[in-house]
mmCIF file of C-alpha atoms and ligand atoms in Angstrom:
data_model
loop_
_atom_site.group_PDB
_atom_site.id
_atom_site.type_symbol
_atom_site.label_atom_id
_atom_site.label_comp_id
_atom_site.label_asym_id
_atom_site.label_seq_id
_atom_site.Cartn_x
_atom_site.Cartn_y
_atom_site.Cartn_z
ATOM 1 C CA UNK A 1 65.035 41.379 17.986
ATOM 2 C CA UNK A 2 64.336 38.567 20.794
ATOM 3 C CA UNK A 3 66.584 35.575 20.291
ATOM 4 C CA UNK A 4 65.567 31.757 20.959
ATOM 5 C CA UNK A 5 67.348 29.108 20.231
ATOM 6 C CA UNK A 6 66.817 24.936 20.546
ATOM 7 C CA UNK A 7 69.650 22.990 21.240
ATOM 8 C CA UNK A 8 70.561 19.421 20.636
ATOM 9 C CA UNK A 9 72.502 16.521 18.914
ATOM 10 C CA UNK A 10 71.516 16.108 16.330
ATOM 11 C CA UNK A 11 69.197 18.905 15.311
ATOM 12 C CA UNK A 12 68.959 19.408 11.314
ATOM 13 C CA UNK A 13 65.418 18.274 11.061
ATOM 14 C CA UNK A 14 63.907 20.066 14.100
ATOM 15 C CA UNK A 15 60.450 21.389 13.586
ATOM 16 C CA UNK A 16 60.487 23.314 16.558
ATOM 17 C CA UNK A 17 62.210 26.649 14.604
ATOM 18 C CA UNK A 18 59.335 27.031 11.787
ATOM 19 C CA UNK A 19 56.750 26.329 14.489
ATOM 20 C CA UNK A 20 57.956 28.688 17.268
ATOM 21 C CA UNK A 21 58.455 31.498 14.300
ATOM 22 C CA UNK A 22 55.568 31.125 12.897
ATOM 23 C CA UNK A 23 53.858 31.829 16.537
ATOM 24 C CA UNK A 24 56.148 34.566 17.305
ATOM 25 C CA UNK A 25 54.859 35.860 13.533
ATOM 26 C CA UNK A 26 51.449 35.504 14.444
ATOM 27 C CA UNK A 27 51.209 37.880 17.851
ATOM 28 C CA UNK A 28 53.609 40.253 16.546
ATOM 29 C CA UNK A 29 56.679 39.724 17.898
ATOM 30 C CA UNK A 30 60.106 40.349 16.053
ATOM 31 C CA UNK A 31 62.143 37.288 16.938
ATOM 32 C CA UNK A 32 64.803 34.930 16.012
ATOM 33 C CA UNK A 33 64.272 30.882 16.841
ATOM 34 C CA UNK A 34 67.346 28.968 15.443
ATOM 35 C CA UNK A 35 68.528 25.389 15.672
ATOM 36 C CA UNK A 36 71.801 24.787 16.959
ATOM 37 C CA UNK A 37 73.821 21.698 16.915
ATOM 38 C CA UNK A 38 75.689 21.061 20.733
ATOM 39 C CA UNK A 39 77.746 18.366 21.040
ATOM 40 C CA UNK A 40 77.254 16.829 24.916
ATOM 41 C CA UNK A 41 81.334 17.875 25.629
ATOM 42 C CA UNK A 42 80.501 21.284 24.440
ATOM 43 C CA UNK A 43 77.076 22.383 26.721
ATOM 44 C CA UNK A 44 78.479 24.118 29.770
ATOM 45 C CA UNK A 45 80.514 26.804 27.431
ATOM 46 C CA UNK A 46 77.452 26.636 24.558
ATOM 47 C CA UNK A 47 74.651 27.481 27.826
ATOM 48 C CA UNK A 48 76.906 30.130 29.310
ATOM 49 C CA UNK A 49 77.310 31.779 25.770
ATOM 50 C CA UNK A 50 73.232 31.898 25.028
ATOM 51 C CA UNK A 51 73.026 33.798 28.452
ATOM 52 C CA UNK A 52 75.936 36.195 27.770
ATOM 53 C CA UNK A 53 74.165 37.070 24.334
ATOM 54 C CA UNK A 54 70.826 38.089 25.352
ATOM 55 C CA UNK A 55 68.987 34.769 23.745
ATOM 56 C CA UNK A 56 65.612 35.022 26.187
ATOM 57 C CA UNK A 57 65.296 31.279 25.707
ATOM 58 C CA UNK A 58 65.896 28.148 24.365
ATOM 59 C CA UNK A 59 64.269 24.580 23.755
ATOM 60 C CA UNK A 60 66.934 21.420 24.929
ATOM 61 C CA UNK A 61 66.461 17.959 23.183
ATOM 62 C CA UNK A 62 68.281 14.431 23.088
ATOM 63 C CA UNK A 63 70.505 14.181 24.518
ATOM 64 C CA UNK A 64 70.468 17.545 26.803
ATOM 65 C CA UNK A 65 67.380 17.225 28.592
ATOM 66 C CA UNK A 66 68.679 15.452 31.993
ATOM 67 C CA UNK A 67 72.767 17.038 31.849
ATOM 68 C CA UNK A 68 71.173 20.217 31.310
ATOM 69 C CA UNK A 69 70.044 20.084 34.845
ATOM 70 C CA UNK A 70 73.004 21.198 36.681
ATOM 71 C CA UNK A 71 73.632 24.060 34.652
ATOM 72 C CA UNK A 72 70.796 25.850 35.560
ATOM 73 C CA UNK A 73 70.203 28.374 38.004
ATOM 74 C CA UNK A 74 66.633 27.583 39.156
ATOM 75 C CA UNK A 75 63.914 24.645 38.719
ATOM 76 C CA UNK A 76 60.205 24.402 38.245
ATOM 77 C CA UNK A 77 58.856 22.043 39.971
ATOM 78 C CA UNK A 78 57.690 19.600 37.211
ATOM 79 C CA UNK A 79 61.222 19.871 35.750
ATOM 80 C CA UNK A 80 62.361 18.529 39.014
ATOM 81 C CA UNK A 81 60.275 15.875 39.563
ATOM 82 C CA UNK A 82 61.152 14.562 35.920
ATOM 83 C CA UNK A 83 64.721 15.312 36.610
ATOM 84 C CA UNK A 84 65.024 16.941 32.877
ATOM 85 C CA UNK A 85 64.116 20.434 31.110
ATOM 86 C CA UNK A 86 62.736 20.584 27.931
ATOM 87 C CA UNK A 87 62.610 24.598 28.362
ATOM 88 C CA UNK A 88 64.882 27.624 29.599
ATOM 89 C CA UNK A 89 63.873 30.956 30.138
ATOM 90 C CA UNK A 90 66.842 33.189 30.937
ATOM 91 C CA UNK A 91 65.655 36.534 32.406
ATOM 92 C CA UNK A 92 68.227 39.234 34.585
ATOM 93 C CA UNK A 93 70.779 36.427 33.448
ATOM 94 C CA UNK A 94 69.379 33.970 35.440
ATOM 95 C CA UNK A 95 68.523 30.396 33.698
ATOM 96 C CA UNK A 96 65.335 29.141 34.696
ATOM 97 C CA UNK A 97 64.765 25.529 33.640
ATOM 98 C CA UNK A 98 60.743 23.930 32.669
ATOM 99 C CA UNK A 99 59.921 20.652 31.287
ATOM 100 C CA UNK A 100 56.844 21.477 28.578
ATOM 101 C CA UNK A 101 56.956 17.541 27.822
ATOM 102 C CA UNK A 102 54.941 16.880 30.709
ATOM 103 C CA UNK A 103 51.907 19.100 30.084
ATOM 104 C CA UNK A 104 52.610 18.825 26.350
ATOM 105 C CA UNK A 105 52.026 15.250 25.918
ATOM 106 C CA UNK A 106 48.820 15.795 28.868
ATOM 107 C CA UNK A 107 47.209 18.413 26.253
ATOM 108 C CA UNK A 108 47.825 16.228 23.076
ATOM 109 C CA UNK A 109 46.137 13.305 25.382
ATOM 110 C CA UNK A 110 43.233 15.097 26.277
ATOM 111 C CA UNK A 111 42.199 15.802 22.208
ATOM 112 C CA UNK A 112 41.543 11.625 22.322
ATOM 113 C CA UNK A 113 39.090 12.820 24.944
ATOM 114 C CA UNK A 114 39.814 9.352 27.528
ATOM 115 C CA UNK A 115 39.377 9.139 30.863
ATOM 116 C CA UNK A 116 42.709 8.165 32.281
ATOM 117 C CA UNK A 117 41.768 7.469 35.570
ATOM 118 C CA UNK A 118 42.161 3.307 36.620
ATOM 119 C CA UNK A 119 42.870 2.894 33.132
ATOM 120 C CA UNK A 120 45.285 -0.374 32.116
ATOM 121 C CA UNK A 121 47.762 1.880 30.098
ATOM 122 C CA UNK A 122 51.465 0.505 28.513
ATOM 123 C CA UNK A 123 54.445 2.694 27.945
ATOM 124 C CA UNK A 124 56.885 1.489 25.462
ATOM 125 C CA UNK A 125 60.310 2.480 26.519
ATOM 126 C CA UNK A 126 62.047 3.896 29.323
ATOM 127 C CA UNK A 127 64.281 6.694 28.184
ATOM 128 C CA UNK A 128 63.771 10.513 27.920
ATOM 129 C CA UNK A 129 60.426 10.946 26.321
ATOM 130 C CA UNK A 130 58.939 8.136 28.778
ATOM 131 C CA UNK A 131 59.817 9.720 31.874
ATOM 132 C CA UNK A 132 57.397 12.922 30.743
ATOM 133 C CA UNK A 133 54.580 9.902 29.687
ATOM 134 C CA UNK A 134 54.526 8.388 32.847
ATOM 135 C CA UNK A 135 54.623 11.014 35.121
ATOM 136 C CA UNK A 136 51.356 12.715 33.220
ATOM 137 C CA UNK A 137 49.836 9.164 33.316
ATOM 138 C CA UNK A 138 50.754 8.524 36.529
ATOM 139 C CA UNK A 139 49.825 11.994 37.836
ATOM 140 C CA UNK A 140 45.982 11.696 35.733
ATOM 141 C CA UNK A 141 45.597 8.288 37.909
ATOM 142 C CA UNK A 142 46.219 5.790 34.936
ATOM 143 C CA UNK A 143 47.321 1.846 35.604
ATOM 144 C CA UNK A 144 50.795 1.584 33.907
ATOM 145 C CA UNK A 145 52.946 -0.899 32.902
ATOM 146 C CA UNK A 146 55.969 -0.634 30.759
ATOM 147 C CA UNK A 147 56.996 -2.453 28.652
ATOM 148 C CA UNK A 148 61.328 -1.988 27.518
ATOM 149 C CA UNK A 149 64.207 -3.612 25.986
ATOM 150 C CA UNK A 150 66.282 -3.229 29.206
ATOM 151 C CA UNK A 151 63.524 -4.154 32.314
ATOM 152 C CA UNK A 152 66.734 -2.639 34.066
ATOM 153 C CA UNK A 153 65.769 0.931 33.056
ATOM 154 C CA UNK A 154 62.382 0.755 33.491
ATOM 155 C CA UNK A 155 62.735 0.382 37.356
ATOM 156 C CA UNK A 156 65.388 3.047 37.557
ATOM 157 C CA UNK A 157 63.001 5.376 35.686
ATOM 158 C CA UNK A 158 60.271 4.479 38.129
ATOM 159 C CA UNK A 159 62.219 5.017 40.902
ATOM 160 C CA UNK A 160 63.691 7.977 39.853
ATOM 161 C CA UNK A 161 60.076 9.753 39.655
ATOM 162 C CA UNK A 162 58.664 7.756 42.096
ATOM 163 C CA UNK A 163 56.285 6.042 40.714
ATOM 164 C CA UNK A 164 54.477 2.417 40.799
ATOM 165 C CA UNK A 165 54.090 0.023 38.022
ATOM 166 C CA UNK A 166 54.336 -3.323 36.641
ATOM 167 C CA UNK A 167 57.592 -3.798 34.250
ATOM 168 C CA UNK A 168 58.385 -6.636 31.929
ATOM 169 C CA UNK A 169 59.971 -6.606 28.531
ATOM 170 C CA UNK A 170 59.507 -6.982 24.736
ATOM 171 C CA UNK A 171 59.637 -10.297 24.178
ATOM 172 C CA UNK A 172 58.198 -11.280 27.784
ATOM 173 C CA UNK A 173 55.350 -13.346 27.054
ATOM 174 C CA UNK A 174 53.842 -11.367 29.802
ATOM 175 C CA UNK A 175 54.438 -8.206 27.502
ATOM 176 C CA UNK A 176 51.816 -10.085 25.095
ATOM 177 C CA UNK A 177 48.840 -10.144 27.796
ATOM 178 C CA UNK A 178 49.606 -7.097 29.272
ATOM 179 C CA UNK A 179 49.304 -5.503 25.673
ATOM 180 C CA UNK A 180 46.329 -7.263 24.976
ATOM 181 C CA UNK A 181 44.060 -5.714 27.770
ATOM 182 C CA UNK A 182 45.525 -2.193 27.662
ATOM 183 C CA UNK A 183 43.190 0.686 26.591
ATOM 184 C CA UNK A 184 45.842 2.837 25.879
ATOM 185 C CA UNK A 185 49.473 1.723 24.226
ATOM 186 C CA UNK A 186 52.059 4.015 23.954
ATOM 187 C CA UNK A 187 55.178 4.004 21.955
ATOM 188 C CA UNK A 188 58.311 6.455 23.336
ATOM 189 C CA UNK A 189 61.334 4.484 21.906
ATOM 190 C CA UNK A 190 63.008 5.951 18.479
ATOM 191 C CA UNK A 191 61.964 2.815 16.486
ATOM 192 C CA UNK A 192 60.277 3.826 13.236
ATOM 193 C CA UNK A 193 61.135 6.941 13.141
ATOM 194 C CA UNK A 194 63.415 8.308 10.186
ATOM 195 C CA UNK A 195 66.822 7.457 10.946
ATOM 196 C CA UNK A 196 65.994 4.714 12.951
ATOM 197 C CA UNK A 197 64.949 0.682 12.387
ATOM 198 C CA UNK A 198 62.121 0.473 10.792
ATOM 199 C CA UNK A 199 60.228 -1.789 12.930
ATOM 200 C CA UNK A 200 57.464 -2.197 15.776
ATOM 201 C CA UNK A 201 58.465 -2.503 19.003
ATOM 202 C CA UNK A 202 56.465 -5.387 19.697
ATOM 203 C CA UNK A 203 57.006 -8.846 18.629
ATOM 204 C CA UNK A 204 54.656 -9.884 15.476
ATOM 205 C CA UNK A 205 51.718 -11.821 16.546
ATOM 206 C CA UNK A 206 51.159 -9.182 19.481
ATOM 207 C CA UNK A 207 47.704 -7.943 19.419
ATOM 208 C CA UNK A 208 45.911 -4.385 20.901
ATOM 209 C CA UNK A 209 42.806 -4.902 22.670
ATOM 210 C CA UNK A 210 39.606 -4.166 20.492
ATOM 211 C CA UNK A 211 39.181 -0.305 20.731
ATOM 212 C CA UNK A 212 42.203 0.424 22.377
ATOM 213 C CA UNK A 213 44.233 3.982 21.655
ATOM 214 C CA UNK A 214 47.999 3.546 20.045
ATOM 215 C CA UNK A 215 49.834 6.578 20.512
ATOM 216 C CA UNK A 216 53.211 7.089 18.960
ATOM 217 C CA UNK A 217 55.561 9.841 20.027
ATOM 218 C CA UNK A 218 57.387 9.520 16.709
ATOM 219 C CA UNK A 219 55.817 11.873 13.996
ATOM 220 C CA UNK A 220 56.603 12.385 10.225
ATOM 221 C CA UNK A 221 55.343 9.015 8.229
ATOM 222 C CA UNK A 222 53.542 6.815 9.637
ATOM 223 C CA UNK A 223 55.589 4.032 12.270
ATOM 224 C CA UNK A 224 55.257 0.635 11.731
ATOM 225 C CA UNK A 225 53.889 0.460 15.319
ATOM 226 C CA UNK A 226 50.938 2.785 14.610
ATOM 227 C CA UNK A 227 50.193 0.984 10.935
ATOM 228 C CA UNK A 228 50.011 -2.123 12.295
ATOM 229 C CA UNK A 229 47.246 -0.769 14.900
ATOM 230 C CA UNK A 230 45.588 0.693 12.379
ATOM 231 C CA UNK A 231 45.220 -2.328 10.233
ATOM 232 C CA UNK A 232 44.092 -3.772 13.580
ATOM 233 C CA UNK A 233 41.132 -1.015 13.964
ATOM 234 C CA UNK A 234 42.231 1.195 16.766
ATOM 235 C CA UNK A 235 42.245 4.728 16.727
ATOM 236 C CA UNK A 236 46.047 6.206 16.496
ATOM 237 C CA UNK A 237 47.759 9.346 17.334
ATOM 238 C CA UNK A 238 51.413 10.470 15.836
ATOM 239 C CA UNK A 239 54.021 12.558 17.578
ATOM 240 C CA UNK A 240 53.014 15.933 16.048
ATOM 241 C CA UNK A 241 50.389 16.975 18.373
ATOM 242 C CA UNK A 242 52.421 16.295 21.860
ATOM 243 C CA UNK A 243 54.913 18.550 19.420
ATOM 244 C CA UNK A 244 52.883 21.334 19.406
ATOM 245 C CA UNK A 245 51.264 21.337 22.488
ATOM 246 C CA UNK A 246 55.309 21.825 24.321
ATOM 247 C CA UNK A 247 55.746 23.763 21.895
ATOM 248 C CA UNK A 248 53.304 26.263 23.023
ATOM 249 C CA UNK A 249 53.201 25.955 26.366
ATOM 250 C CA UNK A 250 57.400 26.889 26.080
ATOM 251 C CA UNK A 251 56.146 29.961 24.280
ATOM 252 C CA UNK A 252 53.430 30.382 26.737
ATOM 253 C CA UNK A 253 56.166 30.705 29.334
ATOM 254 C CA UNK A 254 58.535 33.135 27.387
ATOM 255 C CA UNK A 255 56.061 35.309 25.889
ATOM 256 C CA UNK A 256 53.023 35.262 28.965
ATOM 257 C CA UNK A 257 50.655 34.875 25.350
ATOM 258 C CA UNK A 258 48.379 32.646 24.600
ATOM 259 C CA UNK A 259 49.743 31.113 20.708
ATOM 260 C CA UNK A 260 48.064 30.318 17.973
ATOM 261 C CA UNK A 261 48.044 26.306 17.891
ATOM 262 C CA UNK A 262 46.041 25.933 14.750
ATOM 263 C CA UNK A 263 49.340 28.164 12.942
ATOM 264 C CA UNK A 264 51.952 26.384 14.661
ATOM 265 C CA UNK A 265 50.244 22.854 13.741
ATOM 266 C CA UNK A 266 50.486 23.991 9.919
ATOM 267 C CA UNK A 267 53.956 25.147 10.174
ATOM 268 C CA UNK A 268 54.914 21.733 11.510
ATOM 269 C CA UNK A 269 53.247 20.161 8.538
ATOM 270 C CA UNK A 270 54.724 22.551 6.103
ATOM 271 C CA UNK A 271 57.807 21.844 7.272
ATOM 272 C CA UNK A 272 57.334 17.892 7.526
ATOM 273 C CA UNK A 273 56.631 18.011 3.542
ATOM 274 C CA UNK A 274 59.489 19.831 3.127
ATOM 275 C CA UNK A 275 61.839 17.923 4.870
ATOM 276 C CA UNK A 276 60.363 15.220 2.997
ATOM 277 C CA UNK A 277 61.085 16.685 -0.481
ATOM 278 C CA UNK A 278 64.555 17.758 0.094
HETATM 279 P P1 LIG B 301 65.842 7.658 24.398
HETATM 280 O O1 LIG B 301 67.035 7.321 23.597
HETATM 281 O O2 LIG B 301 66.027 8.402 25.689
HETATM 282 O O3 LIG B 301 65.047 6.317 24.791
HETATM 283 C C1 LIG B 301 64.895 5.292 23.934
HETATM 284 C C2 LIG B 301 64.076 4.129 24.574
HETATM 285 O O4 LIG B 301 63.742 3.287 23.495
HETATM 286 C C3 LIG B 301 64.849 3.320 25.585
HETATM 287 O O5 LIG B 301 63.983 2.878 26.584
HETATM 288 C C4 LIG B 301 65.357 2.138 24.761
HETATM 289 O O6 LIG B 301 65.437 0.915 25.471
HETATM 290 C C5 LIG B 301 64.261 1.986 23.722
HETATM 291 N N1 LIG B 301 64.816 1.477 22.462
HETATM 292 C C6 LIG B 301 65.733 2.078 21.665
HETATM 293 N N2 LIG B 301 66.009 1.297 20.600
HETATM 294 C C7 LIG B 301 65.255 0.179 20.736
HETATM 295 C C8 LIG B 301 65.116 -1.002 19.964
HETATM 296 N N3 LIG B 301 65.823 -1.186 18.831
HETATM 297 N N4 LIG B 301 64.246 -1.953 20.393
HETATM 298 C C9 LIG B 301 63.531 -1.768 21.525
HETATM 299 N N5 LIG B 301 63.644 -0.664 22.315
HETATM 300 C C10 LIG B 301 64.494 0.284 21.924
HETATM 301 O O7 LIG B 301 64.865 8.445 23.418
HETATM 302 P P2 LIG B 301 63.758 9.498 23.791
HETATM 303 O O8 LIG B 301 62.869 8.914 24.830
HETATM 304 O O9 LIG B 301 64.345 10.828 24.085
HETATM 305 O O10 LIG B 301 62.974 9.650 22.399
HETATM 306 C C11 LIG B 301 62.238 8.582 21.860
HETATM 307 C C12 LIG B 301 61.430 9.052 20.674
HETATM 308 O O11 LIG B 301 60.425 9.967 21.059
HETATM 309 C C13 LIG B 301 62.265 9.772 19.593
HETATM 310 O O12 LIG B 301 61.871 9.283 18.347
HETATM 311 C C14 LIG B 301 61.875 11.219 19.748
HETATM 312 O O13 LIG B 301 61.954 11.920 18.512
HETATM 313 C C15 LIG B 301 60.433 11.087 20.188
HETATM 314 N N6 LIG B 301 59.993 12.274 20.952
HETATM 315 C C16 LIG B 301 58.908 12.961 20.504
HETATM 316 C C17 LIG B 301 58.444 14.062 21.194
HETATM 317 C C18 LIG B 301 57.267 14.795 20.685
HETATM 318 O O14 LIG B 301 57.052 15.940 21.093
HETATM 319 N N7 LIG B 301 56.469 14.197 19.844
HETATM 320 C C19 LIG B 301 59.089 14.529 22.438
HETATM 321 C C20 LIG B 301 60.218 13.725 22.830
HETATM 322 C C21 LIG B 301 60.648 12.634 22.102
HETATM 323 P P3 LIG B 301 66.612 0.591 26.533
HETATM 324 O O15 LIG B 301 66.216 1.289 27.807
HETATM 325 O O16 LIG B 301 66.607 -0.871 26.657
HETATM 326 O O17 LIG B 301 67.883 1.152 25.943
#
């Protein structure tokens, strides 16, 4: 039996091992796919084990994605560029490190059906998650500013992928305006998610432009962020579909098969109600 693993800290209510089993299910392959807790100290020895026991592969979430990097025999390029993999493959006991965020969150993008191209997009937040947003929005020709607690961050993300755009923070009045004529608003910081404050992270009294997109990277119940757009009259997007879509293009790379999205998008909700019930 093939053995896959994702890794992280912490990683109870991952998704990622009913959805990846249900896909290995579905084309017919015998596998294992199990969540495994890795405290940062303990990576090094925890990576070096997977590899000695055969796993072909494993997922790596907060907060593994960047210190992952140097453990790792071998780079795609798009992990490189976003200096952090979301994906390993280990094959002749080499590691091979992807990042799936980027063309994850570009897939669940593209079901909005928006041209990106000279469009006034903000990105909420600098940290992990942001640094696969803007390099897809960057990379589909999108005008970005983000928007973060720490304005600090945001230019040491930028200039760590090498991109250009404006910066200014929450409660910037500038963060207001800049809000207010985006097409396209997207949220990558933990806030409302479970576990976390259960807030927007925008000041009351901010407004979305008539018709603009809110996207949330959070998933599970709704965030305050994307409610509040809602009640505004914008079209939203959760989390779950930029979920799916790394989801399957990680098992795209271990397997070389085309998965079954429409089963791996019902095992995420399965298991969303029943981490809600227990
Ligand atoms: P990080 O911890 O790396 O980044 C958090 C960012 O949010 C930072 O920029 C931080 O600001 C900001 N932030 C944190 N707390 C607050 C606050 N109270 N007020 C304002 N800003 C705040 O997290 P990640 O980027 O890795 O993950 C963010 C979220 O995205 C998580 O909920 C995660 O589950 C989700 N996610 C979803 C994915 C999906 O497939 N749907 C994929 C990856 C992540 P500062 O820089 O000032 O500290």
């Amino acid at each position: 039996m093939d053995r896959f693993a994702v890794i992280g800290d912490p990683i109870t209510h991952s998704l990622s091992p009913v959805m990846q089993e249900a896909a290995f299910r579905r084309v017919g392959i015998h596998a294992r796919y199990e969540a495994q807790r890795v405290p940062a100290e303990r990576l090094a020895e925890h990576v070096a084990g997977l590899r000695e026991m055969g796993y072909r592969g494993f997922n790596v979430t907060v907060p593994h994605k960047v210190s992952i990097v140097p453990l790792l025999d071998n780079l795609a390029a798009t992990a490189m560029r976003a200096g952090a993999v979301n994906t390993v493959s280990i094959r002749d006991g080499k590691s091979f490190g992807d990042n799936t965020d980027v063309p994850g969150f570009t897939a669940a993008l593209r079901t909005l059906g928006l041209d990106l191209h000279g469009l006034p997009v903000t990105v909420i937040g600098a940290g992990g998650s942001a640094r696969a947003v803007v390099l897809a929005l960057s990379g589909a020709g999108a005008r970005l500013t983000i928007v973060n607690r720490s304005p600090e961050n945001a230019r040491q993300l930028l200039q760590a992928l090498d991109v250009r755009a404006d910066i200014c923070s929450n409660g910037d009045l500038r963060a207001a305006v800049v809000v207010g004529r985006s097409a396209l608003v997207i949220n990558t910081t933990p806030l409302g998610m479970a576990g976390a404050p259960q807030e927007s992270p925008l000041p009351s009294g901010v407004t979305l432009a008539a018709g603009a997109v809110a996207v949330d990277l959070v998933y599970g119940d709704e965030t305050p962020f994307l409610a509040s757009a809602r009640a505004q009259g914008c079209r939203t997007m959760d989390g779950l579909e930029m979920l799916v879509q790394q989801g399957a293009e990680s098992f795209r790379i271990w397997t070389g098969l085309e998965p079954d999205l429409a089963v791996m998008r019902d095992a995420c909700r399965r298991g969303l109600r029943e981490a809600l019930t227990c």
